[in-house]
Short mmCIF file of C-alpha atoms in Angstrom, two decimals:
data_model
loop_
_atom_site.label_atom_id
_atom_site.label_comp_id
_atom_site.label_asym_id
_atom_site.label_seq_id
_atom_site.Cartn_x
_atom_site.Cartn_y
_atom_site.Cartn_z
CA SER Q 2 3.59 8.08 6.12
CA SER Q 3 3.71 4.71 4.34
CA LYS Q 4 -0.11 4.71 4.33
CA VAL Q 5 -0.14 8.12 2.61
CA ALA Q 6 2.25 6.83 -0.07
CA PHE Q 7 0.23 3.66 -0.61
CA MET Q 8 -3.17 5.37 -0.69
CA THR Q 9 -1.84 7.85 -3.23
CA ALA Q 10 -0.61 4.98 -5.40
CA TYR Q 11 -3.91 3.13 -4.94
CA THR Q 12 -6.03 6.13 -5.91
CA PHE Q 13 -3.91 6.88 -8.98
CA TYR Q 14 -4.09 3.24 -10.07
CA THR Q 15 -7.83 2.82 -9.60
CA GLY Q 16 -8.60 6.30 -10.94
CA ALA Q 17 -6.77 5.71 -14.22
CA MET Q 18 -7.40 2.00 -14.78
CA LEU Q 19 -10.60 2.38 -16.81
CA PHE Q 20 -9.10 5.19 -18.91
CA PHE Q 21 -6.01 3.12 -19.67
CA LEU Q 22 -7.91 0.00 -20.65
CA ARG Q 23 -10.40 1.94 -22.76
CA PHE Q 24 -8.21 4.52 -24.50
CA ASN Q 25 -4.63 3.19 -24.39
CA LEU Q 26 -5.49 -0.44 -25.14
CA GLY Q 27 -8.76 0.16 -26.95
CA LEU Q 28 -10.58 -2.65 -25.15
CA THR Q 29 -14.33 -3.20 -25.29
CA GLY Q 30 -16.62 -2.85 -22.32
CA ARG Q 31 -17.04 -6.61 -22.07
CA THR Q 32 -13.28 -7.20 -21.97
CA ILE Q 33 -12.82 -4.45 -19.38
CA SER Q 34 -15.51 -6.03 -17.19
CA ALA Q 35 -13.71 -9.37 -17.47
CA ILE Q 36 -10.46 -7.71 -16.34
CA TYR Q 37 -12.16 -6.24 -13.27
CA LEU Q 38 -13.53 -9.69 -12.50
CA PHE Q 39 -10.00 -11.07 -12.96
CA THR Q 40 -8.74 -8.51 -10.44
CA ASN Q 41 -11.30 -9.61 -7.85
CA ALA Q 42 -10.39 -13.24 -8.44
CA LEU Q 43 -6.73 -12.41 -7.87
CA SER Q 44 -7.55 -10.86 -4.51
CA LEU Q 45 -9.32 -14.04 -3.43
CA LEU Q 46 -6.39 -16.18 -4.58
CA PHE Q 47 -3.77 -13.99 -2.93
CA THR Q 48 -5.50 -13.82 0.47
CA PRO Q 49 -4.61 -17.31 1.79
CA LEU Q 50 -1.05 -16.94 0.49
CA ILE Q 51 -0.61 -13.60 2.23
CA LEU Q 52 -2.00 -14.93 5.51
CA LYS Q 53 0.26 -17.96 5.32
CA LEU Q 54 3.31 -15.78 4.70
CA ALA Q 55 2.29 -13.49 7.58
CA VAL Q 56 2.58 -16.42 9.98
CA ARG Q 57 6.01 -17.32 8.71
CA PHE Q 58 7.52 -13.89 8.15
CA ASP Q 59 7.42 -10.48 9.78
CA LYS Q 60 4.36 -8.40 8.75
CA LYS Q 61 6.38 -5.27 8.12
CA LYS Q 62 8.97 -6.99 5.94
CA GLN Q 63 6.29 -8.89 4.05
CA MET Q 64 4.38 -5.71 3.21
CA ALA Q 65 7.55 -3.82 2.32
CA MET Q 66 8.66 -6.59 -0.04
CA ALA Q 67 5.22 -6.78 -1.68
CA PHE Q 68 5.32 -3.02 -2.29
CA PHE Q 69 8.90 -3.17 -3.55
CA ILE Q 70 8.30 -6.05 -5.98
CA ALA Q 71 5.15 -4.45 -7.40
CA GLY Q 72 6.75 -1.02 -7.57
CA ALA Q 73 9.92 -2.26 -9.24
CA GLY Q 74 7.91 -4.34 -11.69
CA GLY Q 75 5.74 -1.34 -12.53
CA MET Q 76 8.82 0.83 -13.10
CA LEU Q 77 10.23 -1.70 -15.55
CA LEU Q 78 6.92 -2.00 -17.38
CA SER Q 79 6.63 1.79 -17.63
CA LEU Q 80 10.07 1.91 -19.25
CA VAL Q 81 9.22 -0.66 -21.93
CA ARG Q 82 5.66 0.79 -22.19
CA ILE Q 83 2.50 -1.25 -21.91
CA GLU Q 84 0.89 -1.43 -25.32
CA SER Q 85 -0.89 -4.78 -25.19
CA LEU Q 86 -3.10 -6.77 -22.84
CA GLY Q 87 -0.40 -9.22 -21.67
CA PRO Q 88 1.90 -6.66 -19.99
CA ALA Q 89 -1.17 -4.85 -18.63
CA LEU Q 90 -2.31 -8.03 -16.90
CA ILE Q 91 1.17 -8.47 -15.42
CA TRP Q 92 0.97 -4.97 -13.93
CA ILE Q 93 -2.57 -5.54 -12.69
CA SER Q 94 -1.44 -8.78 -11.02
CA LEU Q 95 1.55 -7.10 -9.37
CA PHE Q 96 -0.52 -4.23 -8.02
CA SER Q 97 -3.29 -6.59 -6.90
CA PHE Q 98 -0.77 -8.54 -4.83
CA ALA Q 99 0.54 -5.35 -3.18
CA ASN Q 100 -3.01 -4.12 -2.65
CA SER Q 101 -4.19 -7.41 -1.09
CA THR Q 102 -1.14 -7.48 1.16
CA TYR Q 103 -1.88 -3.98 2.41
CA TRP Q 104 -5.53 -4.61 3.24
CA GLN Q 105 -4.78 -7.97 4.88
CA LEU Q 106 -1.93 -6.76 7.11
CA SER Q 107 -2.36 -3.03 7.65
CA ASN Q 108 -4.93 -3.23 10.46
CA ALA Q 109 -2.73 -5.58 12.47
CA MET Q 110 0.23 -3.23 11.99
CA PHE Q 111 -1.83 -0.22 13.06
CA TYR Q 112 -2.84 -1.99 16.26
CA ASP Q 113 0.87 -2.60 16.95
CA ILE Q 114 1.23 1.18 16.95
CA THR Q 115 -1.34 1.41 19.74
CA GLU Q 116 0.94 -0.74 21.89
CA VAL Q 117 3.75 1.75 21.34
CA ASP Q 118 1.41 4.61 22.20
CA GLU Q 119 0.31 2.87 25.40
CA MET Q 120 3.91 2.38 26.44
CA ALA Q 121 4.73 6.02 25.78
CA ASN Q 122 1.58 7.60 27.25
CA GLY Q 123 0.31 5.01 29.69
CA ALA Q 124 -3.18 4.82 28.18
CA LYS Q 125 -4.99 2.76 25.58
CA ARG Q 126 -6.14 4.94 22.68
CA GLU Q 127 -6.96 2.42 19.95
CA GLY Q 128 -10.09 4.28 18.89
CA SER Q 129 -8.35 7.63 18.49
CA ILE Q 130 -5.40 6.17 16.60
CA THR Q 131 -7.61 4.10 14.29
CA SER Q 132 -9.80 7.14 13.59
CA LEU Q 133 -6.72 9.21 12.81
CA GLN Q 134 -5.46 6.57 10.40
CA CYS Q 135 -8.84 6.47 8.65
CA LEU Q 136 -8.89 10.27 8.42
CA TRP Q 137 -5.42 10.33 6.86
CA GLY Q 138 -6.47 7.69 4.37
CA THR Q 139 -9.63 9.59 3.41
CA LEU Q 140 -7.84 12.92 3.01
CA THR Q 141 -5.06 11.33 0.99
CA SER Q 142 -7.52 9.59 -1.34
CA ALA Q 143 -9.48 12.80 -1.86
CA ALA Q 144 -6.35 14.80 -2.66
CA ALA Q 145 -5.00 12.09 -4.96
CA PHE Q 146 -8.33 11.83 -6.78
CA GLN Q 147 -8.24 15.56 -7.45
CA ALA Q 148 -4.66 15.19 -8.67
CA VAL Q 149 -5.72 12.49 -11.14
CA GLY Q 150 -8.26 14.87 -12.66
CA GLN Q 151 -5.73 17.67 -12.92
CA LEU Q 152 -3.09 15.43 -14.47
CA LEU Q 153 -5.58 14.18 -17.05
CA LYS Q 154 -6.47 17.77 -17.86
CA ILE Q 155 -2.80 18.78 -18.15
CA SER Q 156 -2.11 15.86 -20.50
CA GLY Q 157 -4.87 17.12 -22.81
CA PHE Q 158 -7.30 14.28 -22.23
CA ASP Q 159 -10.72 14.92 -23.79
CA SER Q 160 -13.45 12.38 -23.02
CA SER Q 161 -15.52 13.63 -25.96
CA ALA Q 162 -12.77 12.71 -28.43
CA PRO Q 163 -12.31 8.91 -28.27
CA PRO Q 164 -9.11 8.85 -30.41
CA GLN Q 165 -6.87 10.55 -27.84
CA HIS Q 166 -3.62 12.14 -28.96
CA GLN Q 167 -0.27 10.70 -27.87
CA GLU Q 168 0.33 13.22 -25.08
CA ALA Q 169 -2.97 12.28 -23.45
CA LEU Q 170 -2.26 8.54 -23.78
CA ALA Q 171 1.20 9.03 -22.27
CA GLY Q 172 -0.34 10.97 -19.39
CA ILE Q 173 -2.86 8.21 -18.71
CA ALA Q 174 -0.07 5.60 -18.74
CA LYS Q 175 1.93 7.59 -16.19
CA ILE Q 176 -1.05 7.92 -13.87
CA PHE Q 177 -1.90 4.22 -14.15
CA VAL Q 178 1.61 2.70 -14.02
CA LEU Q 179 4.50 5.09 -13.31
CA TYR Q 180 3.09 7.18 -10.48
CA PRO Q 181 1.57 4.23 -8.55
CA SER Q 182 4.87 2.38 -8.95
CA ALA Q 183 6.73 5.35 -7.47
CA GLY Q 184 4.23 5.50 -4.60
CA LEU Q 185 4.73 1.81 -3.85
CA MET Q 186 8.52 2.22 -3.87
CA ILE Q 187 8.30 5.13 -1.45
CA ALA Q 188 5.95 3.18 0.83
CA SER Q 189 8.35 0.23 0.70
CA LEU Q 190 11.34 2.33 1.72
CA LEU Q 191 9.40 3.93 4.58
CA LEU Q 192 8.42 0.49 5.86
CA PHE Q 193 11.96 -0.86 5.62
CA TYR Q 194 13.16 1.97 7.88
CA TYR Q 195 10.22 1.65 10.28
CA PRO Q 196 11.68 0.09 13.47
CA MET Q 197 8.62 -1.94 14.50
CA ASP Q 198 9.27 -5.56 13.56
CA ARG Q 199 8.39 -8.89 15.17
CA ARG Q 200 11.45 -8.94 17.44
CA ASN Q 201 11.04 -5.35 18.68
CA PHE Q 202 7.32 -5.87 19.19
CA GLU Q 203 7.96 -8.89 21.41
CA LEU Q 204 10.50 -6.89 23.42
CA LEU Q 205 7.99 -4.04 23.74
CA LYS Q 206 5.34 -6.40 25.12
CA GLU Q 207 7.84 -7.78 27.64
CA ALA Q 208 8.65 -4.23 28.76
CA MET Q 209 4.95 -3.41 29.12
CA GLU Q 210 4.37 -6.49 31.26
CA ARG Q 211 7.23 -5.52 33.55
CA LYS Q 212 5.95 -1.95 33.75
CA LYS Q 213 2.45 -3.14 34.73
CA LYS Q 214 3.99 -5.27 37.51
CA ASN Q 215 6.09 -2.30 38.70
CA LEU Q 216 9.27 -4.13 37.80
CA ASP Q 217 12.39 -2.56 36.34
CA TYR Q 218 12.38 -2.48 32.53
CA GLY Q 219 15.55 -0.45 32.00
CA GLU Q 220 17.07 -3.13 29.78
CA TYR Q 221 14.35 -2.37 27.22
CA GLU Q 222 14.94 1.40 27.11
CA SER Q 223 16.91 1.31 23.85
CA VAL Q 224 14.08 -0.52 22.07
CA ILE Q 225 11.44 1.79 23.56
CA ARG Q 226 13.34 4.92 22.44
CA LYS Q 227 13.70 3.48 18.95
CA LEU Q 228 9.96 2.82 18.65
CA VAL Q 229 8.69 5.96 20.38
#
C-alpha cells in the first residue's frame, strides 16, 4: 500500500515536472536540461548518505521520515506557491531525497516481506512476491499517468497555447507539488504503522531458526501474529 502511494506521487511529479518548469516558471530548454542534470547529481550525492543512514537506523523509519519530510515540505511550498526557480529547486531536492531513499531501500524491505511469508506459509516465494510488487508498481504508474493527463485536461491546459491561463497553471502546480506531497505523506503514515522494523525482524528470524530445528517458538507468537 505504501508502494502504491509512493508510485502515484512519483508519477505525478515526473509527469508534471516539464510542464511546470516550462509553463509555470517560463524556463528555457537549456535551463530545464540543467535542472534535470541537477536532479541526477542529487541522486548520486544522496546515495552514500542514505546507505550510511540505513546502517545506523531502521530502514522502515528512515524511509518513512524521508517521505514525511519531503511531503511536509511540499505541502508548505504549495501553500506559499512556487513562482520562482529557488523554491522549485528546494522542492526538487526534497523529492529527490525521498525518491533516492525509496529506490535504495525498497528492495531490501520487500525481501523482508518474503521472510514473513515463509514463516506464515512454510515456503520461499521470493520470485512470486517480487513479481507481484513489480506488477502493482506498473499498474499504479499506468493509472497515475492517465490521471495526470485527465487532470491537465480538466484544468484547461492547451499545449498549443504557450501562455496558459491561471486555472491551467494552478492545475499543473497541484499535479507537480500538492498531489505528490499528499502521496508522500500517505506513504509515510502507512510505513509508520507497518509493524516490520529491525527489532521485529530479528525476532522473526530467531523464530524461524527455532521452527527449522523443530524447537518451540511460542514466545514469538505475538510478534508473528503482528507481522502476519
